[in-house]
Amino acid sequence: MEAASWDQEAVLSRICGEPPPGLKELLAQALSLAYPGRAGRDEKLMARIDNTFADCARFYRLTSPLRTSLEGGGGAIDRAALELVYPEKLDGDIDFLNLKKEPWYYPAGNSGEDYRSFPEIYAEAVAQGAASVTPVIAEYLETGIFPIREAAQAIGNGGLSIQDAEGRPCAPTRSAPLPLDRVLRRQEELRGLGP
C-alpha cells in the first residue's frame, strides 16, 4: 500500500472526533478503577478525556498521509512537523529490523549480545502472549466466568519502559541508536525542505 492511499482521517481522525457512544465514559471508569488516588479524584477527568480525543483527531488529520505524503501533497508540512509524518523512500542500507542479525544489547543491565531480528522478537512475544492467555480464555469459554485473578497473573504487571533485572523502570546504560537524523535529512530533501 502506498503511503498516500492510507486514509488516516477516515480510519483514525473521524473515530476520535466521533467516538462510539459510551467509550469516553468507559475510559473514565477504567482509569478511575486503575488509578483511584489520581484519576478517581480528578474532577476534570472527563474534560481531559474530551481534550485527548480532540487532540488525537486533530493530530491524525494534520499528519494524514493523504495530505503529507510525497504523492499526496507532501508540501503540506514544514520541517518542524517532519518527524511526525510517515517516512517515505527509506534508504535500503539501514537495517531497521536487524534482518542481518547484527549484535545488539538490551539498553540496561549487563546482558550479553543478542542477535535476534525484530520479526524473531515479535514472533516470540506473540507465542509467549498466546501461551499465557490461552488457559484464561479456555477457562472462560468452559465456565462462562472470566478468571480475573488468573488473567492478571498471566498478563503480569510489567511495563513497556526499560527495566532493570528486578523489573523496575530505569535509565538506559547503553545505546546504539538508528541513524534517524540521516532519515530526517533525506525526508527534508525529498520534500524540498533542505537548507
mmCIF file of C-alpha atoms in Angstrom, residues 75-178:
data_model
loop_
_atom_site.group_PDB
_atom_site.id
_atom_site.type_symbol
_atom_site.label_atom_id
_atom_site.label_comp_id
_atom_site.label_asym_id
_atom_site.label_seq_id
_atom_site.Cartn_x
_atom_site.Cartn_y
_atom_site.Cartn_z
ATOM 1 C CA GLY A 75 4.334 20.208 0.911
ATOM 2 C CA ALA A 76 1.545 20.369 3.480
ATOM 3 C CA ILE A 77 4.107 20.061 6.267
ATOM 4 C CA ASP A 78 7.045 22.084 7.476
ATOM 5 C CA ARG A 79 10.382 20.979 8.884
ATOM 6 C CA ALA A 80 9.134 21.073 12.498
ATOM 7 C CA ALA A 81 6.405 18.507 11.737
ATOM 8 C CA LEU A 82 8.531 16.265 9.542
ATOM 9 C CA GLU A 83 9.345 13.777 12.308
ATOM 10 C CA LEU A 84 5.619 13.259 12.921
ATOM 11 C CA VAL A 85 4.736 12.004 9.444
ATOM 12 C CA TYR A 86 5.209 8.662 7.727
ATOM 13 C CA PRO A 87 8.719 8.484 6.218
ATOM 14 C CA GLU A 88 8.932 7.527 2.567
ATOM 15 C CA LYS A 89 11.590 6.120 0.254
ATOM 16 C CA LEU A 90 13.791 4.997 3.131
ATOM 17 C CA ASP A 91 17.389 4.190 2.351
ATOM 18 C CA GLY A 92 17.736 0.448 1.894
ATOM 19 C CA ASP A 93 21.057 0.277 3.713
ATOM 20 C CA ILE A 94 19.542 0.941 7.164
ATOM 21 C CA ASP A 95 18.626 -2.381 8.749
ATOM 22 C CA PHE A 96 15.708 -1.182 10.870
ATOM 23 C CA LEU A 97 14.566 -4.737 11.659
ATOM 24 C CA ASN A 98 18.055 -6.199 12.194
ATOM 25 C CA LEU A 99 17.469 -8.758 9.475
ATOM 26 C CA LYS A 100 21.261 -9.071 9.125
ATOM 27 C CA LYS A 101 21.352 -10.211 12.748
ATOM 28 C CA GLU A 102 23.968 -7.737 13.916
ATOM 29 C CA PRO A 103 24.753 -7.860 17.655
ATOM 30 C CA TRP A 104 22.820 -5.555 19.961
ATOM 31 C CA TYR A 105 22.326 -5.208 23.694
ATOM 32 C CA TYR A 106 19.373 -4.578 25.955
ATOM 33 C CA PRO A 107 19.729 -0.902 26.936
ATOM 34 C CA ALA A 108 20.007 -1.568 30.697
ATOM 35 C CA GLY A 109 21.949 -4.032 32.790
ATOM 36 C CA ASN A 110 24.826 -6.189 31.685
ATOM 37 C CA SER A 111 23.197 -8.768 29.444
ATOM 38 C CA GLY A 112 25.210 -10.306 26.650
ATOM 39 C CA GLU A 113 24.928 -9.751 22.952
ATOM 40 C CA ASP A 114 21.624 -10.502 21.267
ATOM 41 C CA TYR A 115 21.386 -11.257 17.556
ATOM 42 C CA ARG A 116 17.640 -11.664 17.142
ATOM 43 C CA SER A 117 15.831 -9.696 14.488
ATOM 44 C CA PHE A 118 12.665 -7.735 15.160
ATOM 45 C CA PRO A 119 10.491 -10.375 13.407
ATOM 46 C CA GLU A 120 12.008 -13.046 15.670
ATOM 47 C CA ILE A 121 11.438 -10.994 18.829
ATOM 48 C CA TYR A 122 7.890 -10.223 17.713
ATOM 49 C CA ALA A 123 7.138 -13.878 16.961
ATOM 50 C CA GLU A 124 8.476 -14.885 20.399
ATOM 51 C CA ALA A 125 6.320 -12.222 22.079
ATOM 52 C CA VAL A 126 3.224 -13.409 20.221
ATOM 53 C CA ALA A 127 3.915 -17.039 21.173
ATOM 54 C CA GLN A 128 4.516 -16.151 24.830
ATOM 55 C CA GLY A 129 1.448 -13.910 24.939
ATOM 56 C CA ALA A 130 -0.762 -16.562 23.378
ATOM 57 C CA ALA A 131 0.574 -19.227 25.726
ATOM 58 C CA SER A 132 -0.101 -17.059 28.776
ATOM 59 C CA VAL A 133 -3.673 -16.038 27.915
ATOM 60 C CA THR A 134 -4.875 -19.257 26.239
ATOM 61 C CA PRO A 135 -5.613 -21.009 29.553
ATOM 62 C CA VAL A 136 -7.517 -17.936 30.758
ATOM 63 C CA ILE A 137 -9.636 -17.805 27.612
ATOM 64 C CA ALA A 138 -10.184 -21.570 27.707
ATOM 65 C CA GLU A 139 -11.412 -21.362 31.294
ATOM 66 C CA TYR A 140 -13.752 -18.509 30.397
ATOM 67 C CA LEU A 141 -15.165 -20.420 27.409
ATOM 68 C CA GLU A 142 -15.606 -23.539 29.516
ATOM 69 C CA THR A 143 -17.193 -21.944 32.585
ATOM 70 C CA GLY A 144 -18.637 -18.664 31.299
ATOM 71 C CA ILE A 145 -16.890 -16.882 34.173
ATOM 72 C CA PHE A 146 -13.879 -14.749 33.406
ATOM 73 C CA PRO A 147 -10.990 -15.705 35.744
ATOM 74 C CA ILE A 148 -9.827 -12.213 36.673
ATOM 75 C CA ARG A 149 -7.147 -13.252 39.160
ATOM 76 C CA GLU A 150 -5.650 -15.820 36.770
ATOM 77 C CA ALA A 151 -5.755 -13.312 33.908
ATOM 78 C CA ALA A 152 -3.932 -10.710 35.991
ATOM 79 C CA GLN A 153 -1.304 -13.264 36.954
ATOM 80 C CA ALA A 154 -0.863 -14.467 33.359
ATOM 81 C CA ILE A 155 -0.609 -10.952 31.942
ATOM 82 C CA GLY A 156 1.608 -9.645 34.717
ATOM 83 C CA ASN A 157 2.217 -6.133 35.893
ATOM 84 C CA GLY A 158 5.253 -5.211 33.833
ATOM 85 C CA GLY A 159 5.721 -2.048 31.897
ATOM 86 C CA LEU A 160 6.929 -1.129 28.462
ATOM 87 C CA SER A 161 9.762 1.065 29.736
ATOM 88 C CA ILE A 162 13.365 -0.026 30.082
ATOM 89 C CA GLN A 163 13.628 -2.191 33.184
ATOM 90 C CA ASP A 164 16.413 -3.441 35.404
ATOM 91 C CA ALA A 165 16.885 -7.098 36.425
ATOM 92 C CA GLU A 166 14.199 -6.724 39.127
ATOM 93 C CA GLY A 167 11.660 -5.328 36.656
ATOM 94 C CA ARG A 168 11.841 -1.711 37.871
ATOM 95 C CA PRO A 169 11.928 1.141 35.335
ATOM 96 C CA CYS A 170 15.443 2.537 34.953
ATOM 97 C CA ALA A 171 17.574 4.745 32.750
ATOM 98 C CA PRO A 172 19.397 3.163 29.807
ATOM 99 C CA THR A 173 23.089 2.452 30.264
ATOM 100 C CA ARG A 174 23.826 1.501 26.636
ATOM 101 C CA SER A 175 22.774 2.995 23.345
ATOM 102 C CA ALA A 176 23.326 2.377 19.654
ATOM 103 C CA PRO A 177 20.557 4.427 18.048
ATOM 104 C CA LEU A 178 19.412 4.084 14.488
#
